[in-house]
Structures are given as C-alpha cells and as structure tokens.
C-alpha cells in the first residue's frame, strides 16, 4: 500500500534536515526518494545534486552557499506544512 502523500512529504522534510545537519548523506536521501513523484521533493533532489562548493578554487563562495542553504530551508518548510 502506498504511503500517503503528506507522510512522504513530512518524512522528506525530516530527512532533508538530516542532510543539512550532516547526519545523512545526500546520496542516501536520493536513494530513499528517487521514485517519489512530488515537485518539492524533486526540487530538493535537484538542489542536492547541484550543491555549490563552499570553499576552494571552484567554490561558489560563502554567498552562494548561504543562498543554497536558504533555498533548502524554504523547500523543507513547505514540505513540513
């Protein structure tokens, strides 16, 4: 039996918070939610796929990193509602 949409969204929000805190890898999140047909979850997957480097030669810098984190938080908040 399929999991209700709201339960999937709430679980995705919780797991994405774990990714942001470093408790879960983005790869594990992608595996868990690869087959979920939800626009917000797809946006999270896309953001995780294109996470900017925080530092380094090819890094987007602190500003790009903060914008990325804010985008993640906004999507997580929309999923948790």
PDB file of N, CA and C in Angstrom:
ATOM      1  N   UNK A   1       0.840  -1.177   0.000  1.00  0.00           N
ATOM      2  CA  UNK A   1       0.000   0.000   0.000  1.00  0.00           C
ATOM      3  C   UNK A   1       0.887   1.242   0.000  1.00  0.00           C
ATOM      4  N   UNK A   2       0.546   2.205  -0.806  1.00  0.00           N
ATOM      5  CA  UNK A   2       1.350   3.430  -0.942  1.00  0.00           C
ATOM      6  C   UNK A   2       1.229   4.299   0.307  1.00  0.00           C
ATOM      7  N   UNK A   3       2.319   4.926   0.629  1.00  0.00           N
ATOM      8  CA  UNK A   3       2.352   5.845   1.768  1.00  0.00           C
ATOM      9  C   UNK A   3       1.607   7.127   1.383  1.00  0.00           C
ATOM     10  N   UNK A   4       0.749   7.654   2.269  1.00  0.00           N
ATOM     11  CA  UNK A   4       0.041   8.911   1.950  1.00  0.00           C
ATOM     12  C   UNK A   4       1.012  10.039   1.606  1.00  0.00           C
ATOM     13  N   UNK A   5       0.599  10.886   0.687  1.00  0.00           N
ATOM     14  CA  UNK A   5       1.448  11.966   0.179  1.00  0.00           C
ATOM     15  C   UNK A   5       1.985  12.841   1.310  1.00  0.00           C
ATOM     16  N   UNK A   6       1.142  13.222   2.248  1.00  0.00           N
ATOM     17  CA  UNK A   6       1.600  14.109   3.327  1.00  0.00           C
ATOM     18  C   UNK A   6       2.652  13.434   4.197  1.00  0.00           C
ATOM     19  N   UNK A   7       2.517  12.123   4.408  1.00  0.00           N
ATOM     20  CA  UNK A   7       3.528  11.400   5.186  1.00  0.00           C
ATOM     21  C   UNK A   7       4.867  11.386   4.460  1.00  0.00           C
ATOM     22  N   UNK A   8       4.820  11.189   3.149  1.00  0.00           N
ATOM     23  CA  UNK A   8       6.051  11.192   2.346  1.00  0.00           C
ATOM     24  C   UNK A   8       6.698  12.569   2.417  1.00  0.00           C
ATOM     25  N   UNK A   9       5.895  13.625   2.286  1.00  0.00           N
ATOM     26  CA  UNK A   9       6.423  14.987   2.327  1.00  0.00           C
ATOM     27  C   UNK A   9       7.057  15.306   3.680  1.00  0.00           C
ATOM     28  N   UNK A  10       6.389  14.916   4.749  1.00  0.00           N
ATOM     29  CA  UNK A  10       6.940  15.170   6.097  1.00  0.00           C
ATOM     30  C   UNK A  10       8.227  14.382   6.321  1.00  0.00           C
ATOM     31  N   UNK A  11       8.237  13.132   5.866  1.00  0.00           N
ATOM     32  CA  UNK A  11       9.451  12.317   6.008  1.00  0.00           C
ATOM     33  C   UNK A  11      10.589  12.911   5.183  1.00  0.00           C
ATOM     34  N   UNK A  12      10.271  13.386   3.982  1.00  0.00           N
ATOM     35  CA  UNK A  12      11.295  14.020   3.143  1.00  0.00           C
ATOM     36  C   UNK A  12      11.844  15.268   3.822  1.00  0.00           C
ATOM     37  N   UNK A  13      10.979  16.044   4.453  1.00  0.00           N
ATOM     38  CA  UNK A  13      11.425  17.249   5.171  1.00  0.00           C
ATOM     39  C   UNK A  13      12.374  16.867   6.305  1.00  0.00           C
ATOM     40  N   UNK A  14      11.996  15.853   7.070  1.00  0.00           N
ATOM     41  CA  UNK A  14      12.840  15.410   8.183  1.00  0.00           C
ATOM     42  C   UNK A  14      14.187  14.906   7.677  1.00  0.00           C
ATOM     43  N   UNK A  15      14.159  14.096   6.627  1.00  0.00           N
ATOM     44  CA  UNK A  15      15.408  13.525   6.106  1.00  0.00           C
ATOM     45  C   UNK A  15      16.288  14.610   5.479  1.00  0.00           C
ATOM     46  N   UNK A  16      15.667  15.608   4.838  1.00  0.00           N
ATOM     47  CA  UNK A  16      16.449  16.713   4.269  1.00  0.00           C
ATOM     48  C   UNK A  16      17.114  17.527   5.372  1.00  0.00           C
ATOM     49  N   UNK A  17      16.436  17.693   6.498  1.00  0.00           N
ATOM     50  CA  UNK A  17      17.064  18.374   7.633  1.00  0.00           C
ATOM     51  C   UNK A  17      18.265  17.585   8.122  1.00  0.00           C
ATOM     52  N   UNK A  18      18.158  16.266   8.079  1.00  0.00           N
ATOM     53  CA  UNK A  18      19.287  15.423   8.462  1.00  0.00           C
ATOM     54  C   UNK A  18      20.447  15.596   7.495  1.00  0.00           C
ATOM     55  N   UNK A  19      20.145  15.769   6.217  1.00  0.00           N
ATOM     56  CA  UNK A  19      21.200  16.032   5.231  1.00  0.00           C
ATOM     57  C   UNK A  19      21.874  17.355   5.565  1.00  0.00           C
ATOM     58  N   UNK A  20      21.086  18.379   5.850  1.00  0.00           N
ATOM     59  CA  UNK A  20      21.658  19.695   6.157  1.00  0.00           C
ATOM     60  C   UNK A  20      22.521  19.666   7.412  1.00  0.00           C
ATOM     61  N   UNK A  21      22.159  18.823   8.380  1.00  0.00           N
ATOM     62  CA  UNK A  21      22.932  18.754   9.623  1.00  0.00           C
ATOM     63  C   UNK A  21      24.145  17.834   9.499  1.00  0.00           C
ATOM     64  N   UNK A  22      24.203  17.075   8.406  1.00  0.00           N
ATOM     65  CA  UNK A  22      25.326  16.158   8.215  1.00  0.00           C
ATOM     66  C   UNK A  22      25.069  14.770   8.767  1.00  0.00           C
ATOM     67  N   UNK A  23      23.875  14.509   9.299  1.00  0.00           N
ATOM     68  CA  UNK A  23      23.554  13.200   9.862  1.00  0.00           C
ATOM     69  C   UNK A  23      23.201  12.174   8.793  1.00  0.00           C
ATOM     70  N   UNK A  24      22.872  12.638   7.583  1.00  0.00           N
ATOM     71  CA  UNK A  24      22.508  11.769   6.471  1.00  0.00           C
ATOM     72  C   UNK A  24      23.186  12.291   5.211  1.00  0.00           C
ATOM     73  N   UNK A  25      23.644  11.398   4.379  1.00  0.00           N
ATOM     74  CA  UNK A  25      24.284  11.838   3.139  1.00  0.00           C
ATOM     75  C   UNK A  25      23.224  12.184   2.096  1.00  0.00           C
ATOM     76  N   UNK A  26      23.585  13.075   1.199  1.00  0.00           N
ATOM     77  CA  UNK A  26      22.689  13.424   0.099  1.00  0.00           C
ATOM     78  C   UNK A  26      22.434  12.200  -0.776  1.00  0.00           C
ATOM     79  N   UNK A  27      23.420  11.332  -0.909  1.00  0.00           N
ATOM     80  CA  UNK A  27      23.238  10.103  -1.696  1.00  0.00           C
ATOM     81  C   UNK A  27      22.162   9.214  -1.076  1.00  0.00           C
ATOM     82  N   UNK A  28      22.177   9.087   0.238  1.00  0.00           N
ATOM     83  CA  UNK A  28      21.158   8.278   0.922  1.00  0.00           C
ATOM     84  C   UNK A  28      19.773   8.892   0.723  1.00  0.00           C
ATOM     85  N   UNK A  29      19.691  10.214   0.775  1.00  0.00           N
ATOM     86  CA  UNK A  29      18.415  10.891   0.533  1.00  0.00           C
ATOM     87  C   UNK A  29      17.936  10.602  -0.888  1.00  0.00           C
ATOM     88  N   UNK A  30      18.839  10.731  -1.853  1.00  0.00           N
ATOM     89  CA  UNK A  30      18.479  10.486  -3.251  1.00  0.00           C
ATOM     90  C   UNK A  30      17.968   9.057  -3.447  1.00  0.00           C
ATOM     91  N   UNK A  31      18.621   8.099  -2.826  1.00  0.00           N
ATOM     92  CA  UNK A  31      18.181   6.706  -2.932  1.00  0.00           C
ATOM     93  C   UNK A  31      16.789   6.519  -2.353  1.00  0.00           C
ATOM     94  N   UNK A  32      16.567   7.108  -1.199  1.00  0.00           N
ATOM     95  CA  UNK A  32      15.291   6.939  -0.496  1.00  0.00           C
ATOM     96  C   UNK A  32      14.125   7.570  -1.250  1.00  0.00           C
ATOM     97  N   UNK A  33      14.366   8.697  -1.911  1.00  0.00           N
ATOM     98  CA  UNK A  33      13.264   9.451  -2.523  1.00  0.00           C
ATOM     99  C   UNK A  33      13.324   9.501  -4.052  1.00  0.00           C
ATOM    100  N   UNK A  34      14.118   8.670  -4.651  1.00  0.00           N
ATOM    101  CA  UNK A  34      14.291   8.689  -6.113  1.00  0.00           C
ATOM    102  C   UNK A  34      12.987   8.434  -6.865  1.00  0.00           C
ATOM    103  N   UNK A  35      12.123   7.612  -6.311  1.00  0.00           N
ATOM    104  CA  UNK A  35      10.891   7.248  -7.007  1.00  0.00           C
ATOM    105  C   UNK A  35       9.681   8.071  -6.570  1.00  0.00           C
ATOM    106  N   UNK A  36       9.887   9.064  -5.728  1.00  0.00           N
ATOM    107  CA  UNK A  36       8.773   9.886  -5.243  1.00  0.00           C
ATOM    108  C   UNK A  36       8.397  10.900  -6.314  1.00  0.00           C
ATOM    109  N   UNK A  37       7.117  10.954  -6.618  1.00  0.00           N
ATOM    110  CA  UNK A  37       6.606  11.874  -7.634  1.00  0.00           C
ATOM    111  C   UNK A  37       5.982  13.090  -6.935  1.00  0.00           C
ATOM    112  N   UNK A  38       6.836  14.001  -6.503  1.00  0.00           N
ATOM    113  CA  UNK A  38       6.397  15.212  -5.807  1.00  0.00           C
ATOM    114  C   UNK A  38       7.328  16.345  -6.229  1.00  0.00           C
ATOM    115  N   UNK A  39       6.744  17.448  -6.625  1.00  0.00           N
ATOM    116  CA  UNK A  39       7.547  18.558  -7.152  1.00  0.00           C
ATOM    117  C   UNK A  39       8.559  19.093  -6.128  1.00  0.00           C
ATOM    118  N   UNK A  40       8.135  19.279  -4.889  1.00  0.00           N
ATOM    119  CA  UNK A  40       9.042  19.823  -3.869  1.00  0.00           C
ATOM    120  C   UNK A  40      10.172  18.848  -3.564  1.00  0.00           C
ATOM    121  N   UNK A  41       9.864  17.575  -3.500  1.00  0.00           N
ATOM    122  CA  UNK A  41      10.920  16.572  -3.276  1.00  0.00           C
ATOM    123  C   UNK A  41      11.876  16.581  -4.459  1.00  0.00           C
ATOM    124  N   UNK A  42      11.346  16.702  -5.662  1.00  0.00           N
ATOM    125  CA  UNK A  42      12.204  16.783  -6.858  1.00  0.00           C
ATOM    126  C   UNK A  42      13.109  18.016  -6.796  1.00  0.00           C
ATOM    127  N   UNK A  43      12.589  19.124  -6.283  1.00  0.00           N
ATOM    128  CA  UNK A  43      13.413  20.331  -6.139  1.00  0.00           C
ATOM    129  C   UNK A  43      14.539  20.102  -5.145  1.00  0.00           C
ATOM    130  N   UNK A  44      14.243  19.415  -4.043  1.00  0.00           N
ATOM    131  CA  UNK A  44      15.298  19.091  -3.072  1.00  0.00           C
ATOM    132  C   UNK A  44      16.368  18.217  -3.715  1.00  0.00           C
ATOM    133  N   UNK A  45      15.925  17.202  -4.446  1.00  0.00           N
ATOM    134  CA  UNK A  45      16.879  16.322  -5.121  1.00  0.00           C
ATOM    135  C   UNK A  45      17.767  17.113  -6.077  1.00  0.00           C
ATOM    136  N   UNK A  46      17.160  18.045  -6.812  1.00  0.00           N
ATOM    137  CA  UNK A  46      17.917  18.866  -7.752  1.00  0.00           C
ATOM    138  C   UNK A  46      18.915  19.761  -7.017  1.00  0.00           C
ATOM    139  N   UNK A  47      18.473  20.378  -5.938  1.00  0.00           N
ATOM    140  CA  UNK A  47      19.391  21.227  -5.162  1.00  0.00           C
ATOM    141  C   UNK A  47      20.565  20.418  -4.637  1.00  0.00           C
ATOM    142  N   UNK A  48      20.276  19.235  -4.110  1.00  0.00           N
ATOM    143  CA  UNK A  48      21.354  18.399  -3.576  1.00  0.00           C
ATOM    144  C   UNK A  48      22.324  17.987  -4.674  1.00  0.00           C
ATOM    145  N   UNK A  49      21.804  17.774  -5.856  1.00  0.00           N
ATOM    146  CA  UNK A  49      22.648  17.390  -6.992  1.00  0.00           C
ATOM    147  C   UNK A  49      23.576  18.537  -7.394  1.00  0.00           C
ATOM    148  N   UNK A  50      23.133  19.772  -7.180  1.00  0.00           N
ATOM    149  CA  UNK A  50      23.894  20.945  -7.616  1.00  0.00           C
ATOM    150  C   UNK A  50      24.391  21.788  -6.448  1.00  0.00           C
ATOM    151  N   UNK A  51      24.677  21.137  -5.337  1.00  0.00           N
ATOM    152  CA  UNK A  51      25.178  21.850  -4.161  1.00  0.00           C
ATOM    153  C   UNK A  51      26.478  22.573  -4.502  1.00  0.00           C
ATOM    154  N   UNK A  52      26.531  23.877  -4.240  1.00  0.00           N
ATOM    155  CA  UNK A  52      27.776  24.609  -4.540  1.00  0.00           C
ATOM    156  C   UNK A  52      28.865  24.284  -3.525  1.00  0.00           C
ATOM    157  N   UNK A  53      30.079  24.308  -3.982  1.00  0.00           N
ATOM    158  CA  UNK A  53      31.210  24.150  -3.070  1.00  0.00           C
ATOM    159  C   UNK A  53      31.299  25.408  -2.215  1.00  0.00           C
ATOM    160  N   UNK A  54      31.536  25.210  -0.948  1.00  0.00           N
ATOM    161  CA  UNK A  54      31.591  26.361  -0.042  1.00  0.00           C
ATOM    162  C   UNK A  54      32.916  27.099  -0.155  1.00  0.00           C
ATOM    163  N   UNK A  55      33.958  26.343  -0.360  1.00  0.00           N
ATOM    164  CA  UNK A  55      35.301  26.929  -0.463  1.00  0.00           C
ATOM    165  C   UNK A  55      36.044  26.238  -1.593  1.00  0.00           C
ATOM    166  N   UNK A  56      37.196  26.746  -1.886  1.00  0.00           N
ATOM    167  CA  UNK A  56      38.048  26.101  -2.874  1.00  0.00           C
ATOM    168  C   UNK A  56      38.096  26.868  -4.172  1.00  0.00           C
ATOM    169  N   UNK A  57      38.890  26.365  -5.054  1.00  0.00           N
ATOM    170  CA  UNK A  57      39.131  27.019  -6.332  1.00  0.00           C
ATOM    171  C   UNK A  57      37.858  27.170  -7.161  1.00  0.00           C
ATOM    172  N   UNK A  58      37.027  26.131  -7.181  1.00  0.00           N
ATOM    173  CA  UNK A  58      35.806  26.165  -7.977  1.00  0.00           C
ATOM    174  C   UNK A  58      34.568  26.465  -7.126  1.00  0.00           C
ATOM    175  N   UNK A  59      34.784  26.841  -5.892  1.00  0.00           N
ATOM    176  CA  UNK A  59      33.671  27.104  -4.992  1.00  0.00           C
ATOM    177  C   UNK A  59      32.894  28.344  -5.374  1.00  0.00           C
ATOM    178  N   UNK A  60      31.615  28.319  -5.035  1.00  0.00           N
ATOM    179  CA  UNK A  60      30.758  29.458  -5.310  1.00  0.00           C
ATOM    180  C   UNK A  60      30.919  30.549  -4.275  1.00  0.00           C
ATOM    181  N   UNK A  61      31.603  30.237  -3.201  1.00  0.00           N
ATOM    182  CA  UNK A  61      31.814  31.209  -2.143  1.00  0.00           C
ATOM    183  C   UNK A  61      30.722  31.160  -1.096  1.00  0.00           C
ATOM    184  N   UNK A  62      30.923  31.922  -0.070  1.00  0.00           N
ATOM    185  CA  UNK A  62      30.010  31.934   1.075  1.00  0.00           C
ATOM    186  C   UNK A  62      28.610  32.389   0.685  1.00  0.00           C
ATOM    187  N   UNK A  63      28.495  33.363  -0.195  1.00  0.00           N
ATOM    188  CA  UNK A  63      27.189  33.877  -0.607  1.00  0.00           C
ATOM    189  C   UNK A  63      26.386  32.800  -1.334  1.00  0.00           C
ATOM    190  N   UNK A  64      26.990  32.088  -2.249  1.00  0.00           N
ATOM    191  CA  UNK A  64      26.307  31.012  -2.973  1.00  0.00           C
ATOM    192  C   UNK A  64      25.899  29.901  -2.017  1.00  0.00           C
ATOM    193  N   UNK A  65      26.766  29.613  -1.058  1.00  0.00           N
ATOM    194  CA  UNK A  65      26.475  28.575  -0.063  1.00  0.00           C
ATOM    195  C   UNK A  65      25.264  28.974   0.787  1.00  0.00           C
ATOM    196  N   UNK A  66      25.227  30.207   1.247  1.00  0.00           N
ATOM    197  CA  UNK A  66      24.096  30.675   2.054  1.00  0.00           C
ATOM    198  C   UNK A  66      22.803  30.693   1.246  1.00  0.00           C
ATOM    199  N   UNK A  67      22.863  31.096  -0.016  1.00  0.00           N
ATOM    200  CA  UNK A  67      21.671  31.069  -0.879  1.00  0.00           C
ATOM    201  C   UNK A  67      21.164  29.636  -1.054  1.00  0.00           C
ATOM    202  N   UNK A  68      22.083  28.715  -1.227  1.00  0.00           N
ATOM    203  CA  UNK A  68      21.734  27.293  -1.353  1.00  0.00           C
ATOM    204  C   UNK A  68      21.033  26.810  -0.086  1.00  0.00           C
ATOM    205  N   UNK A  69      21.615  27.108   1.060  1.00  0.00           N
ATOM    206  CA  UNK A  69      21.032  26.669   2.340  1.00  0.00           C
ATOM    207  C   UNK A  69      19.645  27.274   2.557  1.00  0.00           C
ATOM    208  N   UNK A  70      19.480  28.530   2.201  1.00  0.00           N
ATOM    209  CA  UNK A  70      18.179  29.182   2.342  1.00  0.00           C
ATOM    210  C   UNK A  70      17.151  28.527   1.421  1.00  0.00           C
ATOM    211  N   UNK A  71      17.523  28.203   0.220  1.00  0.00           N
ATOM    212  CA  UNK A  71      16.614  27.512  -0.699  1.00  0.00           C
ATOM    213  C   UNK A  71      16.212  26.154  -0.136  1.00  0.00           C
ATOM    214  N   UNK A  72      17.166  25.444   0.435  1.00  0.00           N
ATOM    215  CA  UNK A  72      16.863  24.155   1.061  1.00  0.00           C
ATOM    216  C   UNK A  72      15.864  24.334   2.193  1.00  0.00           C
ATOM    217  N   UNK A  73      16.113  25.325   3.056  1.00  0.00           N
ATOM    218  CA  UNK A  73      15.210  25.560   4.197  1.00  0.00           C
ATOM    219  C   UNK A  73      13.799  25.894   3.738  1.00  0.00           C
ATOM    220  N   UNK A  74      13.677  26.702   2.695  1.00  0.00           N
ATOM    221  CA  UNK A  74      12.351  27.081   2.188  1.00  0.00           C
ATOM    222  C   UNK A  74      11.577  25.858   1.697  1.00  0.00           C
ATOM    223  N   UNK A  75      12.241  24.992   0.976  1.00  0.00           N
ATOM    224  CA  UNK A  75      11.564  23.792   0.468  1.00  0.00           C
ATOM    225  C   UNK A  75      11.214  22.856   1.613  1.00  0.00           C
ATOM    226  N   UNK A  76      12.139  22.694   2.546  1.00  0.00           N
ATOM    227  CA  UNK A  76      11.871  21.841   3.713  1.00  0.00           C
ATOM    228  C   UNK A  76      10.661  22.366   4.470  1.00  0.00           C
ATOM    229  N   UNK A  77      10.589  23.671   4.682  1.00  0.00           N
ATOM    230  CA  UNK A  77       9.441  24.260   5.384  1.00  0.00           C
ATOM    231  C   UNK A  77       8.136  23.995   4.635  1.00  0.00           C
ATOM    232  N   UNK A  78       8.162  24.078   3.312  1.00  0.00           N
ATOM    233  CA  UNK A  78       6.943  23.839   2.530  1.00  0.00           C
ATOM    234  C   UNK A  78       6.510  22.377   2.625  1.00  0.00           C
ATOM    235  N   UNK A  79       7.471  21.465   2.731  1.00  0.00           N
ATOM    236  CA  UNK A  79       7.149  20.045   2.857  1.00  0.00           C
ATOM    237  C   UNK A  79       6.614  19.698   4.250  1.00  0.00           C
ATOM    238  N   UNK A  80       7.073  20.412   5.255  1.00  0.00           N
ATOM    239  CA  UNK A  80       6.699  20.104   6.635  1.00  0.00           C
ATOM    240  C   UNK A  80       5.313  20.633   7.004  1.00  0.00           C
ATOM    241  N   UNK A  81       4.756  21.484   6.178  1.00  0.00           N
ATOM    242  CA  UNK A  81       3.443  22.082   6.495  1.00  0.00           C
ATOM    243  C   UNK A  81       2.339  21.068   6.467  1.00  0.00           C
TER     244      UNK A  81
END
